[in-house]
């Protein structure tokens, strides 16, 4: 009689092992998914904070005194593929729906926007809502000449984050207002290479 029980136990052992392996694979897959999701959300949270800091610095310079000067470290790591990510200022003209949605009012506004290209679907994704800068729309970013920068001599270059295909990349930036702005708010945004 004992011999029959042990044979039965030996026959069910491979099935129990198979069930255990399937359950273990499911647990590992679910854990990996949860960890990847947590990492993505943490990265996007850090990016939101960096975007908020950038907007604050821009506002302090543009709306502050002519001597306002800020250095900002925009160093959040890429949340997806760095080559497919883009952070830029989007000037919205005559679009009440967009400006009301993100800024609360107005027909013209400037938004700080983050996007990336989904490599699988080949379309743009916007995982972070645009941030309203509450900056005047007559904001102009100075060129190398305006800002007194010679990229061949210094380790600095000016950027205009409102230009098409512009990108505020990781790095350190100096932001200051030009004293001879006139009717426009003319600002220098310089990336230190």
PDB file of C-alpha atoms in Angstrom:
ATOM      1  CA  UNK A   1       0.000   0.000   0.000  1.00  0.00           C
ATOM      2  CA  UNK A   2       2.821   2.404   0.790  1.00  0.00           C
ATOM      3  CA  UNK A   3       4.332   1.729  -2.580  1.00  0.00           C
ATOM      4  CA  UNK A   4       1.174   2.929  -4.374  1.00  0.00           C
ATOM      5  CA  UNK A   5       1.042   6.237  -2.455  1.00  0.00           C
ATOM      6  CA  UNK A   6       4.638   7.101  -3.262  1.00  0.00           C
ATOM      7  CA  UNK A   7       4.076   6.326  -6.961  1.00  0.00           C
ATOM      8  CA  UNK A   8       1.080   8.655  -6.985  1.00  0.00           C
ATOM      9  CA  UNK A   9       3.149  11.389  -5.322  1.00  0.00           C
ATOM     10  CA  UNK A  10       5.899  10.928  -7.868  1.00  0.00           C
ATOM     11  CA  UNK A  11       3.409  11.175 -10.722  1.00  0.00           C
ATOM     12  CA  UNK A  12       1.932  14.491  -9.496  1.00  0.00           C
ATOM     13  CA  UNK A  13       5.322  16.089  -8.781  1.00  0.00           C
ATOM     14  CA  UNK A  14       6.019  17.186 -12.406  1.00  0.00           C
ATOM     15  CA  UNK A  15       2.567  18.778 -12.634  1.00  0.00           C
ATOM     16  CA  UNK A  16       3.066  20.658  -9.357  1.00  0.00           C
ATOM     17  CA  UNK A  17       6.491  21.815 -10.554  1.00  0.00           C
ATOM     18  CA  UNK A  18       4.957  23.094 -13.804  1.00  0.00           C
ATOM     19  CA  UNK A  19       2.290  25.021 -11.881  1.00  0.00           C
ATOM     20  CA  UNK A  20       4.960  26.475  -9.572  1.00  0.00           C
ATOM     21  CA  UNK A  21       7.072  27.609 -12.562  1.00  0.00           C
ATOM     22  CA  UNK A  22       4.065  29.238 -14.254  1.00  0.00           C
ATOM     23  CA  UNK A  23       3.127  31.086 -11.058  1.00  0.00           C
ATOM     24  CA  UNK A  24       6.757  32.202 -10.580  1.00  0.00           C
ATOM     25  CA  UNK A  25       6.945  33.521 -14.173  1.00  0.00           C
ATOM     26  CA  UNK A  26       3.706  35.451 -13.627  1.00  0.00           C
ATOM     27  CA  UNK A  27       4.997  36.979 -10.375  1.00  0.00           C
ATOM     28  CA  UNK A  28       8.312  38.002 -11.978  1.00  0.00           C
ATOM     29  CA  UNK A  29       6.518  39.521 -15.012  1.00  0.00           C
ATOM     30  CA  UNK A  30       4.055  41.440 -12.829  1.00  0.00           C
ATOM     31  CA  UNK A  31       6.888  42.661 -10.582  1.00  0.00           C
ATOM     32  CA  UNK A  32       8.952  43.804 -13.574  1.00  0.00           C
ATOM     33  CA  UNK A  33       5.971  45.680 -15.011  1.00  0.00           C
ATOM     34  CA  UNK A  34       5.283  47.371 -11.660  1.00  0.00           C
ATOM     35  CA  UNK A  35       8.948  48.356 -11.268  1.00  0.00           C
ATOM     36  CA  UNK A  36       9.129  49.768 -14.809  1.00  0.00           C
ATOM     37  CA  UNK A  37       5.915  51.724 -14.207  1.00  0.00           C
ATOM     38  CA  UNK A  38       7.279  53.087 -10.911  1.00  0.00           C
ATOM     39  CA  UNK A  39      10.546  54.145 -12.586  1.00  0.00           C
ATOM     40  CA  UNK A  40       8.661  55.904 -15.387  1.00  0.00           C
ATOM     41  CA  UNK A  41       6.380  57.765 -12.957  1.00  0.00           C
ATOM     42  CA  UNK A  42       9.346  58.795 -10.783  1.00  0.00           C
ATOM     43  CA  UNK A  43      11.212  60.077 -13.840  1.00  0.00           C
ATOM     44  CA  UNK A  44       8.179  62.031 -15.076  1.00  0.00           C
ATOM     45  CA  UNK A  45       7.713  63.506 -11.598  1.00  0.00           C
ATOM     46  CA  UNK A  46      11.339  64.686 -11.600  1.00  0.00           C
ATOM     47  CA  UNK A  47      10.870  66.137 -15.091  1.00  0.00           C
ATOM     48  CA  UNK A  48       7.732  68.025 -13.946  1.00  0.00           C
ATOM     49  CA  UNK A  49       9.737  69.515 -11.067  1.00  0.00           C
ATOM     50  CA  UNK A  50      12.577  70.575 -13.393  1.00  0.00           C
ATOM     51  CA  UNK A  51      10.058  72.137 -15.785  1.00  0.00           C
ATOM     52  CA  UNK A  52       8.471  74.032 -12.896  1.00  0.00           C
ATOM     53  CA  UNK A  53      11.906  75.308 -11.791  1.00  0.00           C
ATOM     54  CA  UNK A  54      12.670  76.446 -15.339  1.00  0.00           C
ATOM     55  CA  UNK A  55       9.369  78.322 -15.589  1.00  0.00           C
ATOM     56  CA  UNK A  56      10.028  80.016 -12.224  1.00  0.00           C
ATOM     57  CA  UNK A  57      13.489  81.125 -13.345  1.00  0.00           C
ATOM     58  CA  UNK A  58      12.173  82.442 -16.661  1.00  0.00           C
ATOM     59  CA  UNK A  59       9.418  84.392 -14.883  1.00  0.00           C
ATOM     60  CA  UNK A  60      11.878  85.898 -12.379  1.00  0.00           C
ATOM     61  CA  UNK A  61      14.103  87.091 -15.220  1.00  0.00           C
ATOM     62  CA  UNK A  62      11.440  88.261 -17.682  1.00  0.00           C
ATOM     63  CA  UNK A  63       9.184  89.964 -15.157  1.00  0.00           C
ATOM     64  CA  UNK A  64      11.963  91.047 -12.775  1.00  0.00           C
ATOM     65  CA  UNK A  65      14.467  93.878 -12.916  1.00  0.00           C
ATOM     66  CA  UNK A  66      16.883  94.396 -15.792  1.00  0.00           C
ATOM     67  CA  UNK A  67      19.633  92.948 -13.611  1.00  0.00           C
ATOM     68  CA  UNK A  68      17.805  89.653 -12.969  1.00  0.00           C
ATOM     69  CA  UNK A  69      20.057  86.692 -13.659  1.00  0.00           C
ATOM     70  CA  UNK A  70      19.479  82.994 -13.009  1.00  0.00           C
ATOM     71  CA  UNK A  71      21.514  79.852 -13.433  1.00  0.00           C
ATOM     72  CA  UNK A  72      19.461  76.692 -13.673  1.00  0.00           C
ATOM     73  CA  UNK A  73      20.551  73.086 -13.764  1.00  0.00           C
ATOM     74  CA  UNK A  74      18.154  71.238 -16.067  1.00  0.00           C
ATOM     75  CA  UNK A  75      19.578  67.789 -15.483  1.00  0.00           C
ATOM     76  CA  UNK A  76      16.714  65.299 -15.350  1.00  0.00           C
ATOM     77  CA  UNK A  77      17.650  62.062 -17.044  1.00  0.00           C
ATOM     78  CA  UNK A  78      15.718  60.907 -20.081  1.00  0.00           C
ATOM     79  CA  UNK A  79      12.527  59.028 -19.231  1.00  0.00           C
ATOM     80  CA  UNK A  80      12.407  57.305 -22.602  1.00  0.00           C
ATOM     81  CA  UNK A  81      14.955  57.585 -25.419  1.00  0.00           C
ATOM     82  CA  UNK A  82      16.898  60.850 -25.056  1.00  0.00           C
ATOM     83  CA  UNK A  83      17.174  61.217 -28.838  1.00  0.00           C
ATOM     84  CA  UNK A  84      13.376  61.164 -29.148  1.00  0.00           C
ATOM     85  CA  UNK A  85      12.544  63.536 -26.267  1.00  0.00           C
ATOM     86  CA  UNK A  86      11.926  67.251 -26.652  1.00  0.00           C
ATOM     87  CA  UNK A  87      11.250  70.048 -24.142  1.00  0.00           C
ATOM     88  CA  UNK A  88      10.436  73.450 -25.663  1.00  0.00           C
ATOM     89  CA  UNK A  89       8.420  76.646 -25.310  1.00  0.00           C
ATOM     90  CA  UNK A  90       5.296  76.715 -27.455  1.00  0.00           C
ATOM     91  CA  UNK A  91       3.895  80.150 -28.279  1.00  0.00           C
ATOM     92  CA  UNK A  92       0.137  79.825 -28.755  1.00  0.00           C
ATOM     93  CA  UNK A  93      -1.504  82.650 -30.726  1.00  0.00           C
ATOM     94  CA  UNK A  94      -5.258  83.138 -31.030  1.00  0.00           C
ATOM     95  CA  UNK A  95      -6.306  79.822 -29.495  1.00  0.00           C
ATOM     96  CA  UNK A  96      -8.621  80.546 -26.576  1.00  0.00           C
ATOM     97  CA  UNK A  97      -9.350  76.836 -25.916  1.00  0.00           C
ATOM     98  CA  UNK A  98      -5.689  75.911 -25.381  1.00  0.00           C
ATOM     99  CA  UNK A  99      -4.834  78.992 -23.319  1.00  0.00           C
ATOM    100  CA  UNK A 100      -7.933  78.651 -21.145  1.00  0.00           C
ATOM    101  CA  UNK A 101      -7.260  74.966 -20.587  1.00  0.00           C
ATOM    102  CA  UNK A 102      -3.677  75.395 -19.374  1.00  0.00           C
ATOM    103  CA  UNK A 103      -3.469  79.040 -18.250  1.00  0.00           C
ATOM    104  CA  UNK A 104      -7.027  79.745 -17.189  1.00  0.00           C
ATOM    105  CA  UNK A 105      -7.673  82.614 -19.628  1.00  0.00           C
ATOM    106  CA  UNK A 106      -6.476  84.501 -22.676  1.00  0.00           C
ATOM    107  CA  UNK A 107      -6.187  83.867 -26.381  1.00  0.00           C
ATOM    108  CA  UNK A 108      -2.384  83.921 -26.506  1.00  0.00           C
ATOM    109  CA  UNK A 109       0.025  82.229 -24.117  1.00  0.00           C
ATOM    110  CA  UNK A 110       3.398  80.509 -23.814  1.00  0.00           C
ATOM    111  CA  UNK A 111       3.493  76.884 -22.682  1.00  0.00           C
ATOM    112  CA  UNK A 112       6.472  74.771 -21.645  1.00  0.00           C
ATOM    113  CA  UNK A 113       5.872  71.451 -23.337  1.00  0.00           C
ATOM    114  CA  UNK A 114       7.471  67.999 -23.103  1.00  0.00           C
ATOM    115  CA  UNK A 115       6.991  65.306 -25.715  1.00  0.00           C
ATOM    116  CA  UNK A 116       8.632  62.193 -27.067  1.00  0.00           C
ATOM    117  CA  UNK A 117       8.282  60.071 -30.178  1.00  0.00           C
ATOM    118  CA  UNK A 118       6.918  56.585 -29.529  1.00  0.00           C
ATOM    119  CA  UNK A 119       9.312  54.408 -31.546  1.00  0.00           C
ATOM    120  CA  UNK A 120       6.738  51.630 -31.964  1.00  0.00           C
ATOM    121  CA  UNK A 121       3.758  53.716 -33.112  1.00  0.00           C
ATOM    122  CA  UNK A 122       5.863  56.543 -34.593  1.00  0.00           C
ATOM    123  CA  UNK A 123       3.706  59.280 -33.111  1.00  0.00           C
ATOM    124  CA  UNK A 124       4.135  62.003 -30.496  1.00  0.00           C
ATOM    125  CA  UNK A 125       3.270  61.295 -26.867  1.00  0.00           C
ATOM    126  CA  UNK A 126       2.695  63.961 -24.227  1.00  0.00           C
ATOM    127  CA  UNK A 127       3.031  62.244 -20.821  1.00  0.00           C
ATOM    128  CA  UNK A 128       3.155  65.586 -18.978  1.00  0.00           C
ATOM    129  CA  UNK A 129       0.541  68.298 -19.412  1.00  0.00           C
ATOM    130  CA  UNK A 130       2.006  71.544 -20.782  1.00  0.00           C
ATOM    131  CA  UNK A 131       2.965  74.044 -18.092  1.00  0.00           C
ATOM    132  CA  UNK A 132       1.664  77.591 -18.470  1.00  0.00           C
ATOM    133  CA  UNK A 133       4.550  80.046 -18.080  1.00  0.00           C
ATOM    134  CA  UNK A 134       2.347  83.138 -17.579  1.00  0.00           C
ATOM    135  CA  UNK A 135       4.942  85.034 -19.620  1.00  0.00           C
ATOM    136  CA  UNK A 136       4.139  87.852 -22.057  1.00  0.00           C
ATOM    137  CA  UNK A 137       3.875  86.647 -25.651  1.00  0.00           C
ATOM    138  CA  UNK A 138       6.173  89.430 -26.885  1.00  0.00           C
ATOM    139  CA  UNK A 139       9.095  87.460 -25.448  1.00  0.00           C
ATOM    140  CA  UNK A 140      12.123  87.154 -27.746  1.00  0.00           C
ATOM    141  CA  UNK A 141      15.272  85.117 -27.159  1.00  0.00           C
ATOM    142  CA  UNK A 142      18.557  86.732 -28.158  1.00  0.00           C
ATOM    143  CA  UNK A 143      21.031  85.363 -30.665  1.00  0.00           C
ATOM    144  CA  UNK A 144      24.750  84.720 -30.068  1.00  0.00           C
ATOM    145  CA  UNK A 145      25.488  88.276 -31.237  1.00  0.00           C
ATOM    146  CA  UNK A 146      22.768  89.833 -29.061  1.00  0.00           C
ATOM    147  CA  UNK A 147      24.055  88.021 -25.994  1.00  0.00           C
ATOM    148  CA  UNK A 148      27.756  88.583 -26.710  1.00  0.00           C
ATOM    149  CA  UNK A 149      28.521  84.879 -27.148  1.00  0.00           C
ATOM    150  CA  UNK A 150      31.062  83.453 -29.570  1.00  0.00           C
ATOM    151  CA  UNK A 151      30.451  79.674 -29.601  1.00  0.00           C
ATOM    152  CA  UNK A 152      33.827  79.119 -31.282  1.00  0.00           C
ATOM    153  CA  UNK A 153      35.691  80.775 -28.397  1.00  0.00           C
ATOM    154  CA  UNK A 154      33.565  80.012 -25.334  1.00  0.00           C
ATOM    155  CA  UNK A 155      31.929  76.835 -24.104  1.00  0.00           C
ATOM    156  CA  UNK A 156      28.515  78.505 -24.362  1.00  0.00           C
ATOM    157  CA  UNK A 157      25.761  78.734 -26.946  1.00  0.00           C
ATOM    158  CA  UNK A 158      22.473  80.618 -27.028  1.00  0.00           C
ATOM    159  CA  UNK A 159      19.247  78.746 -27.583  1.00  0.00           C
ATOM    160  CA  UNK A 160      15.803  79.910 -28.579  1.00  0.00           C
ATOM    161  CA  UNK A 161      13.376  77.396 -27.071  1.00  0.00           C
ATOM    162  CA  UNK A 162      10.490  78.901 -29.085  1.00  0.00           C
ATOM    163  CA  UNK A 163      11.979  77.979 -32.485  1.00  0.00           C
ATOM    164  CA  UNK A 164      10.658  75.020 -34.438  1.00  0.00           C
ATOM    165  CA  UNK A 165      12.549  71.835 -33.529  1.00  0.00           C
ATOM    166  CA  UNK A 166      14.203  73.534 -30.565  1.00  0.00           C
ATOM    167  CA  UNK A 167      15.010  71.402 -27.549  1.00  0.00           C
ATOM    168  CA  UNK A 168      15.983  72.343 -24.010  1.00  0.00           C
ATOM    169  CA  UNK A 169      18.478  69.555 -23.418  1.00  0.00           C
ATOM    170  CA  UNK A 170      20.066  68.406 -20.200  1.00  0.00           C
ATOM    171  CA  UNK A 171      22.638  70.833 -18.895  1.00  0.00           C
ATOM    172  CA  UNK A 172      23.243  74.106 -17.134  1.00  0.00           C
ATOM    173  CA  UNK A 173      21.704  77.333 -18.434  1.00  0.00           C
ATOM    174  CA  UNK A 174      22.221  81.026 -17.732  1.00  0.00           C
ATOM    175  CA  UNK A 175      19.145  83.185 -18.206  1.00  0.00           C
ATOM    176  CA  UNK A 176      19.176  86.989 -18.131  1.00  0.00           C
ATOM    177  CA  UNK A 177      17.308  89.924 -19.616  1.00  0.00           C
ATOM    178  CA  UNK A 178      19.021  92.217 -22.095  1.00  0.00           C
ATOM    179  CA  UNK A 179      18.964  95.777 -20.803  1.00  0.00           C
ATOM    180  CA  UNK A 180      18.125  97.247 -24.225  1.00  0.00           C
ATOM    181  CA  UNK A 181      14.899  95.264 -24.648  1.00  0.00           C
ATOM    182  CA  UNK A 182      12.638  98.124 -25.759  1.00  0.00           C
ATOM    183  CA  UNK A 183       8.985  97.123 -26.339  1.00  0.00           C
ATOM    184  CA  UNK A 184       9.933  93.430 -26.430  1.00  0.00           C
ATOM    185  CA  UNK A 185      10.999  91.258 -23.547  1.00  0.00           C
ATOM    186  CA  UNK A 186      14.388  90.186 -24.881  1.00  0.00           C
ATOM    187  CA  UNK A 187      16.098  87.424 -22.930  1.00  0.00           C
ATOM    188  CA  UNK A 188      19.322  85.473 -23.315  1.00  0.00           C
ATOM    189  CA  UNK A 189      19.155  81.750 -22.602  1.00  0.00           C
ATOM    190  CA  UNK A 190      22.656  80.338 -22.760  1.00  0.00           C
ATOM    191  CA  UNK A 191      23.573  76.678 -22.496  1.00  0.00           C
ATOM    192  CA  UNK A 192      26.933  75.980 -20.953  1.00  0.00           C
ATOM    193  CA  UNK A 193      28.478  73.108 -22.895  1.00  0.00           C
TER     194      UNK A 193
END
